[in-house]
Coordinates of C-alpha atoms in Angstrom, one line a residue:
X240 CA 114.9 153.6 101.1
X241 CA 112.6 151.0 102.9
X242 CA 112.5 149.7 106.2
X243 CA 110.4 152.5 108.6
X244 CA 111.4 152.1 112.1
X245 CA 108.4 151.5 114.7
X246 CA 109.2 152.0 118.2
X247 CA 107.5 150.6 121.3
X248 CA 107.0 152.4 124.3
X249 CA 106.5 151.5 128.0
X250 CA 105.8 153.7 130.7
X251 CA 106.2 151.9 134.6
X252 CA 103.2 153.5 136.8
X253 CA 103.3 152.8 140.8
X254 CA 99.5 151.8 142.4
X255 CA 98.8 149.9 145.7
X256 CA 97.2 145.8 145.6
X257 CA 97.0 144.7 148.8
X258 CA 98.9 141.3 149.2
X259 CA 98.5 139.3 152.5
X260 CA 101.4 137.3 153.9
X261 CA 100.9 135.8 157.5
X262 CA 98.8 138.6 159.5
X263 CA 101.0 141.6 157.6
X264 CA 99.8 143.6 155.1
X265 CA 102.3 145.0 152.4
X266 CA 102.0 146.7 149.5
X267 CA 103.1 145.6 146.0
X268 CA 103.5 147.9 143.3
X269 CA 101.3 147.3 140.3
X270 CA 104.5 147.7 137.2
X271 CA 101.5 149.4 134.6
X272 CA 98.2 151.2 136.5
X273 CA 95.7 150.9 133.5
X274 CA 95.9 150.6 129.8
X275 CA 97.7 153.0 127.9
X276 CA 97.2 154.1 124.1
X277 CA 99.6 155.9 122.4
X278 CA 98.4 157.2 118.8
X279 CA 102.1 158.4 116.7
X280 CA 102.1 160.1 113.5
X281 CA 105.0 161.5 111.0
X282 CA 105.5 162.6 108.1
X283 CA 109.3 162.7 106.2
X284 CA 109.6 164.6 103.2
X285 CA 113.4 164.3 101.1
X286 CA 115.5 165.3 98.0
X287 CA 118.5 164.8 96.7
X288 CA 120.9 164.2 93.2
X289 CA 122.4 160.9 93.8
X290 CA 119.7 157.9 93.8
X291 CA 120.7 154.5 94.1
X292 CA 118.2 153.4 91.2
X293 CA 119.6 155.3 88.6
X294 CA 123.5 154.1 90.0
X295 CA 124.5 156.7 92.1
X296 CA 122.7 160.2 90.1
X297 CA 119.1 161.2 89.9
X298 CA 116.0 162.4 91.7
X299 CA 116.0 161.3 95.5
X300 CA 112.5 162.8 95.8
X301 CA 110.6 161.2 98.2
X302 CA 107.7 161.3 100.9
X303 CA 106.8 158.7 103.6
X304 CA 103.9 159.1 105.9
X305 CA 103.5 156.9 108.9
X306 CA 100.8 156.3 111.6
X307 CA 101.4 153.7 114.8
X308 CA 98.9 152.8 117.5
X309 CA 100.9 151.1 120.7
X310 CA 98.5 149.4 123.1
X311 CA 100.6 148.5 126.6
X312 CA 97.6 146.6 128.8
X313 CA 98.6 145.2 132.3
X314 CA 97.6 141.6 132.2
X315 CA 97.8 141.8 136.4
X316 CA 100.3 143.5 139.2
X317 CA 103.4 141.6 136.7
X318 CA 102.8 141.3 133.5
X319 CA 102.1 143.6 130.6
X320 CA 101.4 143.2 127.2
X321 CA 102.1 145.9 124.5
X322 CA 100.9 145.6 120.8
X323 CA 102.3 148.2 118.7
X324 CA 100.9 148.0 114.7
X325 CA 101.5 150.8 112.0
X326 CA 101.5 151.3 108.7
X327 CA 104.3 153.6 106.3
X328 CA 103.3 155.0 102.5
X329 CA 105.6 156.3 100.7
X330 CA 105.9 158.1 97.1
X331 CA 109.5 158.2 95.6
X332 CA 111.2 159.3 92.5
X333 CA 114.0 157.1 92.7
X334 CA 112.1 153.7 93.1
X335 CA 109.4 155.1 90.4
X336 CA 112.6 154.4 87.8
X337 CA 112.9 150.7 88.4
X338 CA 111.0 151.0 85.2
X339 CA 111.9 154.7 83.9
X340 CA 110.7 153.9 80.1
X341 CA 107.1 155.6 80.9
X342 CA 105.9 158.5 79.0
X343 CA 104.2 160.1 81.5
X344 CA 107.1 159.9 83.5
X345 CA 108.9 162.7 81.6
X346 CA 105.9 165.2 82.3
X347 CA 105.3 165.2 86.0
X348 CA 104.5 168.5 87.2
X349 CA 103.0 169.6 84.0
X350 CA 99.2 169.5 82.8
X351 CA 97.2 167.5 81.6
X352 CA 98.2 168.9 78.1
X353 CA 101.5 168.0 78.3
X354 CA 101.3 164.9 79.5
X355 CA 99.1 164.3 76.1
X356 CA 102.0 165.4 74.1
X357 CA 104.6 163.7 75.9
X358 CA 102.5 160.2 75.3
X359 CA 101.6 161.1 71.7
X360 CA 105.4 161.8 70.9
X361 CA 106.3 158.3 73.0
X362 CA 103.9 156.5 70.5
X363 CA 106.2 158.2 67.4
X364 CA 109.4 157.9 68.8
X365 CA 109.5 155.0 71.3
X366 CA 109.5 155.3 75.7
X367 CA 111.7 157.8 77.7
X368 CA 112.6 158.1 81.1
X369 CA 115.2 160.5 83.1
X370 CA 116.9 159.9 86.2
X371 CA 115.7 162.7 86.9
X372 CA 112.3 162.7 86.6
X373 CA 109.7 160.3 88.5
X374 CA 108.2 157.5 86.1
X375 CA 104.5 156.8 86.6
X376 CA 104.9 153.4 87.0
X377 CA 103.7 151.3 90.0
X378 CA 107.1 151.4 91.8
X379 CA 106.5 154.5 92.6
X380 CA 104.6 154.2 95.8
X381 CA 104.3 151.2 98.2
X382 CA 103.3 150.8 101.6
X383 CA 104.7 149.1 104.9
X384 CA 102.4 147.2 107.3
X385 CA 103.6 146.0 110.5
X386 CA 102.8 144.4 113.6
X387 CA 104.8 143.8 117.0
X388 CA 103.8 141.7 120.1
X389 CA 105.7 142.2 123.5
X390 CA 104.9 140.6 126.9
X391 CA 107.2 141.5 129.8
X392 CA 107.0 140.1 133.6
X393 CA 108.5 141.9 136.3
X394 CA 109.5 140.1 140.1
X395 CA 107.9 140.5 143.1
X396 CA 110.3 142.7 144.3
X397 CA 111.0 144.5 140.9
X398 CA 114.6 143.7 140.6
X399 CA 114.4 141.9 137.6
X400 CA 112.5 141.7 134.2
X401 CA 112.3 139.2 131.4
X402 CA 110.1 139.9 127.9
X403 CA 109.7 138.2 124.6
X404 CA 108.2 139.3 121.9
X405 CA 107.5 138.3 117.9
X406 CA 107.3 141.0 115.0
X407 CA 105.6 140.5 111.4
X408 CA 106.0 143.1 109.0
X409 CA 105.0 143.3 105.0
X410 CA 105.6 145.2 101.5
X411 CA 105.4 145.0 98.1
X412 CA 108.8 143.3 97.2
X413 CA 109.7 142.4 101.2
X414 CA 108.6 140.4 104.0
X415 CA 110.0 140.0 107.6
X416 CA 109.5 137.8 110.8
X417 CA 111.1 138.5 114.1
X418 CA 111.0 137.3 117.1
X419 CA 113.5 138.2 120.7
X420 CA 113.8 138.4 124.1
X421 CA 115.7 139.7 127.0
X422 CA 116.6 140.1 130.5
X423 CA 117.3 143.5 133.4
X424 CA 118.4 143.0 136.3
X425 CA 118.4 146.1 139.0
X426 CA 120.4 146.3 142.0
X427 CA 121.9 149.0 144.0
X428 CA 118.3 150.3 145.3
X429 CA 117.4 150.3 141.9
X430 CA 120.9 152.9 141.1
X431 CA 122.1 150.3 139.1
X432 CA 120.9 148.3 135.8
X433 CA 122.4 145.5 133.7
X434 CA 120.2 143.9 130.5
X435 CA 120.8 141.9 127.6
X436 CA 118.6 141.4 124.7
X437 CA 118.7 139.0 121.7
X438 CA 116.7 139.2 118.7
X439 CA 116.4 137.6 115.5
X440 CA 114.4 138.6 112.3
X441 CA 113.9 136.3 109.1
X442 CA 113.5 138.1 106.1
X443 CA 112.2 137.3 102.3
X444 CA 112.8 139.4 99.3
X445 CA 111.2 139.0 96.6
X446 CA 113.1 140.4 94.2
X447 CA 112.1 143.2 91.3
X448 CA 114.4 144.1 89.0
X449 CA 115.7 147.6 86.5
X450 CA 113.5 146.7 83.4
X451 CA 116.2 146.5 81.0
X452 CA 118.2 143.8 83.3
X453 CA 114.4 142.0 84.3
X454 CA 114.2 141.5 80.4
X455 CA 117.4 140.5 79.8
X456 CA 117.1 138.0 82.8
X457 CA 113.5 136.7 80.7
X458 CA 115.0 135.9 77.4
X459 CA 119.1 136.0 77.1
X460 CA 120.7 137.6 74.4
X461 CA 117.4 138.0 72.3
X462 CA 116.2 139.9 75.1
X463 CA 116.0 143.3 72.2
X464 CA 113.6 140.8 70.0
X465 CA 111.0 139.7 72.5
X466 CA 109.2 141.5 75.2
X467 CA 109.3 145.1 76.4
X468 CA 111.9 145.9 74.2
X469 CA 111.0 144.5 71.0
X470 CA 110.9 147.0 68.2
X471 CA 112.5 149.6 70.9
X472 CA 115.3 151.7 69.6
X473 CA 118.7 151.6 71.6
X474 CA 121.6 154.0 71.0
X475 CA 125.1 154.3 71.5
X476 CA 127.2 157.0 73.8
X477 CA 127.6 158.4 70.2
X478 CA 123.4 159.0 69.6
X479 CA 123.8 155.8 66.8
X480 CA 121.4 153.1 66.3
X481 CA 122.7 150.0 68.1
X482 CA 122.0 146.6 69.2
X483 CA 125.3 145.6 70.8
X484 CA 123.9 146.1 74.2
X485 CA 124.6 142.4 76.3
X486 CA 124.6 142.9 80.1
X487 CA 125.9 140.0 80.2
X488 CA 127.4 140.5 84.1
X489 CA 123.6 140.5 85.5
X490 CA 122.4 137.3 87.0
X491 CA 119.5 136.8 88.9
X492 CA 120.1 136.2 92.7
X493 CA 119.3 132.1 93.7
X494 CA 118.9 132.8 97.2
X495 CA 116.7 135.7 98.3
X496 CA 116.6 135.3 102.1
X497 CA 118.1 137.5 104.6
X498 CA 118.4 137.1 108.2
X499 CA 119.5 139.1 110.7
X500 CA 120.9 138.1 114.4
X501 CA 121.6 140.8 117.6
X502 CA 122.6 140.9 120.9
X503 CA 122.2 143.8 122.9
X504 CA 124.1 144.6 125.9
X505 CA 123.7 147.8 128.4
X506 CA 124.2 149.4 131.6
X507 CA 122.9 152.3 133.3
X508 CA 124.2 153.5 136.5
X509 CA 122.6 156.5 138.6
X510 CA 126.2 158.7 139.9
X511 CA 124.9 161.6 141.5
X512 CA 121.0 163.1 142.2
X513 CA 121.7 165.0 139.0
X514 CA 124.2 162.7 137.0
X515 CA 122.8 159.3 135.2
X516 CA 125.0 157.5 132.6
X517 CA 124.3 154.1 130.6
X518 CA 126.6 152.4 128.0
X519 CA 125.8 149.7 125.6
X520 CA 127.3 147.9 122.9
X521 CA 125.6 145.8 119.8
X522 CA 126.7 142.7 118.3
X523 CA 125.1 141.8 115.0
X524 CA 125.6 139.4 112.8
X525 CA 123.8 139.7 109.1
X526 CA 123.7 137.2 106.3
X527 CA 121.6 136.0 102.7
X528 CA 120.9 138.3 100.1
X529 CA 122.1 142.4 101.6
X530 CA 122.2 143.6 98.2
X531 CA 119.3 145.5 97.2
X532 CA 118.4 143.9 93.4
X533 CA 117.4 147.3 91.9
X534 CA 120.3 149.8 92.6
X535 CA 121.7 149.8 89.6
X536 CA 125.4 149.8 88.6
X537 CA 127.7 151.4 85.5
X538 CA 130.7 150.1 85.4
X539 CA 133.8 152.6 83.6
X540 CA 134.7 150.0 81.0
X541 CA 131.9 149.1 79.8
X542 CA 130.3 150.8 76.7
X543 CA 127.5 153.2 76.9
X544 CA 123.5 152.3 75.9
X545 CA 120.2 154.6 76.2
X546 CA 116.7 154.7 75.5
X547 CA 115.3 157.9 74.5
X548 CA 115.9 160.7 73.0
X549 CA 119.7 160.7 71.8
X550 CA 119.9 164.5 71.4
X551 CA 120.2 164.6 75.1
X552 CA 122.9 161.8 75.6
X553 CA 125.9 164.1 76.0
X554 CA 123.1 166.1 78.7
X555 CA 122.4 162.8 80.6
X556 CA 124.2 163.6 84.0
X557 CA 122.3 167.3 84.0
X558 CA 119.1 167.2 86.1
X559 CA 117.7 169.4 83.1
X560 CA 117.7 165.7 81.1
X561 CA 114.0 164.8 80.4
X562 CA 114.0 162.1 78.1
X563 CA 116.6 159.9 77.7
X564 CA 117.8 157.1 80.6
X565 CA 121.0 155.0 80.3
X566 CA 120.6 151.2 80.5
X567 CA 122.6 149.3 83.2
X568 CA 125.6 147.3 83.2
X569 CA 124.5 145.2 86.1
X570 CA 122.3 146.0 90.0
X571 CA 124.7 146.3 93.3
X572 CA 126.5 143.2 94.5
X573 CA 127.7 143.1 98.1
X574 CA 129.3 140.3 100.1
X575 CA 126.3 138.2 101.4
X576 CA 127.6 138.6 105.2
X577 CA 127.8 141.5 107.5
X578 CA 129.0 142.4 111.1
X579 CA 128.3 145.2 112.9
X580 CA 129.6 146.7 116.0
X581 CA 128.1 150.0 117.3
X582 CA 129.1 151.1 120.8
X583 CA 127.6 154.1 122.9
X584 CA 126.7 156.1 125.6
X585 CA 123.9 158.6 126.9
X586 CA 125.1 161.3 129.9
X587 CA 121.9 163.1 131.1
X588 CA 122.7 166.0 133.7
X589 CA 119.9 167.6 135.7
X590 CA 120.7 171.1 136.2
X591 CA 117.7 172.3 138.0
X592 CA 113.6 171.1 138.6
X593 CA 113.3 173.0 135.1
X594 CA 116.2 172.1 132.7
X595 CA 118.0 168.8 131.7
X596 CA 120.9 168.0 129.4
X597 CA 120.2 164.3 127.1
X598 CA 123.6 163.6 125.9
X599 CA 124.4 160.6 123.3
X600 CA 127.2 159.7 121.4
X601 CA 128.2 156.2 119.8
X602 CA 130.9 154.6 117.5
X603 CA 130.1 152.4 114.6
X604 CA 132.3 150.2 112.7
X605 CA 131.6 146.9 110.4
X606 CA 133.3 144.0 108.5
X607 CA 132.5 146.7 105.1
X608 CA 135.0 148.7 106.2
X609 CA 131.9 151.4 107.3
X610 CA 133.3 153.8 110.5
X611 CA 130.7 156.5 111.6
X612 CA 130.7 158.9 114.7
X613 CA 127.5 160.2 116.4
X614 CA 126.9 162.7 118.8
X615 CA 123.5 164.4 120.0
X616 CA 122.2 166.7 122.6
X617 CA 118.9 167.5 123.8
X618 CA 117.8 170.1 126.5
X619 CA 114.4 170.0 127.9
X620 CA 113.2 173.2 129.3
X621 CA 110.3 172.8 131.8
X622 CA 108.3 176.2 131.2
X623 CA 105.1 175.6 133.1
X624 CA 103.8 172.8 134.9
X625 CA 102.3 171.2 132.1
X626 CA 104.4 172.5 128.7
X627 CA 108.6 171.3 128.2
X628 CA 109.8 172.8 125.1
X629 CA 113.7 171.4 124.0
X630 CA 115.4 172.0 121.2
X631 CA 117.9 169.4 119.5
X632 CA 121.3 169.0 117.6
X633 CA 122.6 165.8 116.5
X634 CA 125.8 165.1 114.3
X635 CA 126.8 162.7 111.9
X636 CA 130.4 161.5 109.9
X637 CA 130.8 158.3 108.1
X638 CA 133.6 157.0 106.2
X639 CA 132.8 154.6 103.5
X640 CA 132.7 151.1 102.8
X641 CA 135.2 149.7 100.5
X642 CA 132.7 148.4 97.9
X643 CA 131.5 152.1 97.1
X644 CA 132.1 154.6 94.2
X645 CA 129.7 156.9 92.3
X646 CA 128.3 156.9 89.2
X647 CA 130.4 155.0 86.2
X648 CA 133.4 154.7 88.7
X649 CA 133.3 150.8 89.1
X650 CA 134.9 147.9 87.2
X651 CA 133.3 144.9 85.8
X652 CA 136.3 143.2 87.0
X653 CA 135.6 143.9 90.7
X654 CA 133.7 141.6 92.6
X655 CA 131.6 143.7 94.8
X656 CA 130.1 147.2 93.8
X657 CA 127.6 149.9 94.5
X658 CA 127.0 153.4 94.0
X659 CA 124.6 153.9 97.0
X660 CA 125.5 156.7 99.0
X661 CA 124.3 155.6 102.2
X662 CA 127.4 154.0 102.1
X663 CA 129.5 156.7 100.9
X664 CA 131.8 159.0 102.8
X665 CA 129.9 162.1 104.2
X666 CA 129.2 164.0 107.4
X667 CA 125.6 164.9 108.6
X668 CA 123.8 167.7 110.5
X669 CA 120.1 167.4 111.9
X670 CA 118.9 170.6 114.1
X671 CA 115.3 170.5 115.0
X672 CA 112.7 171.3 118.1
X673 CA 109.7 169.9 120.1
X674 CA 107.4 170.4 123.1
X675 CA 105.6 168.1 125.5
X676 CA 102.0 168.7 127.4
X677 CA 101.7 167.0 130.0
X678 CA 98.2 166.6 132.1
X679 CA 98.9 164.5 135.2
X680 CA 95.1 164.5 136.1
X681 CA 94.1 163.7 132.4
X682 CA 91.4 166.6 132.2
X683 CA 90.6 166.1 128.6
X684 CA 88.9 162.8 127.3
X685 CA 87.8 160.5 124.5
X686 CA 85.1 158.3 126.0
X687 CA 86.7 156.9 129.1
X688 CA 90.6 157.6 127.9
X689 CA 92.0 160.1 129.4
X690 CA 94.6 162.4 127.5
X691 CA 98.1 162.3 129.7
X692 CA 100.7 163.5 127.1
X693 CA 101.4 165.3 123.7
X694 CA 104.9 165.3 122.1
X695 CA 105.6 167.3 119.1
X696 CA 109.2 166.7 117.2
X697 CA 110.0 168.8 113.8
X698 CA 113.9 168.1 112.5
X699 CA 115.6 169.5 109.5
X700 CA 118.7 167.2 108.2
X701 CA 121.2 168.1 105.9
X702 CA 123.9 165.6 104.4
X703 CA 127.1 166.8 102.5
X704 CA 126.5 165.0 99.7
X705 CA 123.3 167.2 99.0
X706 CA 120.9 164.6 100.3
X707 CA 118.4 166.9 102.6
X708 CA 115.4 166.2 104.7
X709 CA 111.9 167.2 106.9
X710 CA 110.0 165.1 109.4
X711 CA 107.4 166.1 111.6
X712 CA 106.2 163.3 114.3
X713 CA 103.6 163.7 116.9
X714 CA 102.4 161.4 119.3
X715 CA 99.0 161.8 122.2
X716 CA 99.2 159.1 125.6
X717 CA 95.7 158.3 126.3
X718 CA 95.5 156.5 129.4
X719 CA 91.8 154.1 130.9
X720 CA 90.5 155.6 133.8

């Protein structure tokens, strides 16, 4: 799984600049006081049985940590500019097995003596690998850098607002521009809002294959006489010696581009003093290469090929398999265009000065056939003046997109495939927890930044098809005085 999402934050602050206009003196209302620093942090931790590497069964093991400074610095009364840059690592066990055939691979978790054995055996009996196990190789771990620019102006009379803003972010197989704008209008004494938003991101992969399909792509037929596999021994579902394995479905992927096109539309309307509600609805438009080139796929009638050990080929599917790892028929193929329409709401209900209720639900449908339903709820409890504790529930159900099935459940006569189970039928449940402190007067300091806010967030997330997950996040507000 790639793509972390960086969020950017803006926080409207009122303050006095005198403006003269004929012999009266009003007062304008600065949209951002001083510059504001906001330092985030998380850290995601997940597992699961059915990674999209190994086609739909193996070790979804992985850990991502991410930090993010966001810099909003009023450029006068109007106009703000907010530069929010971060970087993601990640370790997974899944990705690691784009090349699985690593010796070391098979002995993670063990000492350093075993990791001698298992490499003295590999140099005996040939490479291993397990969809179950991580491989060592450099797969395993990559990191995210990104960058994201926004400048906003705001009227005279603060009725409307206009912002643009460009986006840059980089990996190891993946890059991405972006760039966007949009438009609010408020009206109503400021009861009422209306905004549209556009953005745009061009994307490059370049492209890393499953080993045995990268080798294949290298050298044809005689891919089992040259390269990585030369002199490597390949066996049958029945544990025999054979060289009748031909992927002959795989081809490499011309075009690698993929761009992505959105519109955003909203409304927010104030009801009561303790009723606000906003709607919105997404239009996006995707299209280039939306296959992901190392997701491997097994198709149902194709014959069966491993590398290993072929003692444990009737034991392949059981995560207790160490040392043997079925070669692929071909990676996922999916239709090179995609539309998708979410549509939603939030309901926030002030019950008192101490507790609110943050409600959100939205509908999501695409041209892949993809219908999901979400619905959260948040309730901030204000316990003191400066702590809010609120505890949080939010629900998940998805039906899947026509080009899924599992593991060996696909056709090489079908046109699209994949066994990811992102896009699989399942229902989700994420419960979790968090508190703010607040300091209005900004008591504590770092050199002249005063501290204004710390949030704390902890979720636990559980999917029905066994796919579970941690993250922590915190984020500190410092503020220039």
């Amino acid at each position: 799984m790639k793509k972390i999402v960086f969020a950017l934050s803006l926080c409207s602050l009122l303050s006095h600049a005198q403006v003269k206009n004929d012999s009266t003196i009003v007062f304008k209302k600065r949209v951002l006081e001083t510059t504001e620093i906001d330092f985030l942090s998380s850290y995601y931790k997940q597992d699961g049985t059915h990674s999209s590497v190994g086609g739909g069964i193996g070790s979804e093991k992985l850990t991502n940590a991410t930090a993010n400074i966001v810099i909003a610095m009023p450029l006068n009364d109007d106009d703000v500019l907010t530069i929010d840059s971060g970087i993601s690592a990640y370790t997974s066990a899944s990705s690691s097995n784009i090349n699985p055939f690593n010796a070391s691979g098979a002995s993670r978790g063990g000492g350093e003596d075993d990791d001698d054995r298992v490499a003295a055996a590999a140099l005996a009996t040939g490479p291993t690998g397990s969809p179950w196990q991580a491989s060592s190789g450099a797969s395993q771990s990559d990191v995210l850098a990104a960058i994201n620019a926004n400048y906003s102006h705001n009227s005279d009379d603060r009725n409307f607002i206009w912002n643009a803003d460009v986006a840059f972010s980089n990996e190891y197989d993946y890059t991405s521009i972006g760039f966007g704008g949009g438009i609010s209008k408020l009206f109503n004494d400021k009861n009422s809002e209306v905004s549209l938003k556009v953005n745009a991101y061009l994307d490059q992969w370049r492209p890393i294959y499953p080993t045995e399909l990268s080798e294949f792509g290298k050298f044809g037929s005689g891919f089992q006489s040259n390269g990585y596999f030369a002199g490597v021994t390949v066996y049958n579902q029945n544990g025999v010696v054979s060289s009748a394995y031909l992927p002959n479905t795989f081809t490499k992927w011309s075009a690698v581009g993929r761009n992505s096109y959105s519109a955003s539309f909203g409304f927010s309307q104030v009801l009561t003093k303790k009723f606000q509600v906003s709607m919105f609805f997404d239009l996006l438009q995707q299209d280039g290469m939306l296959s992901t080139p190392y997701h491997r796929v097994y198709f149902a009638d194709k014959p069966n090929y491993y590398i290993g050990n072929p003692a444990s080929i009737s034991n392949y599917e059981n995560p207790l398999n160490s040392d043997v790892y079925r070669l692929a028929d071909d990676i996922e193929r999916l239709p090179n265009t995609r539309f998708k329409l979410p549509i939603g709401a939030r309901l926030n209900y002030y019950l008192n000065e101490k507790v609110v209720f943050r409600t959100y639900y939205r509908y999501y449908s695409d041209d892949w056939e993809i219908q999901a339903h979400t619905a959260s709820i948040e309730i901030p409890v204000k316990v003191s003046d400066k702590f809010t504790i609120f505890p949080m529930y939010r629900y998940y159900t998805q039906l899947q997109s026509k080009y899924f099935a599992p593991f060996e459940h696909h056709f090489s006569t079908e046109k699209f495939y994949t066994s990811d189970f992102d896009l699989s039928t399942f229902n989700a449940n994420q419960y979790g927890a968090g508190f703010t402190y607040t300091d209005i007067f900004t008591a504590a300091k770092i050199w002249k930044f005063g501290l204004k806010n710390i949030d704390f967030r902890f979720n636990h997330y559980e999917r029905t098809d066994g796919l579970h997950a941690d993250i922590a996040t915190i984020a500190f507000k410092f503020v220039n005085q």
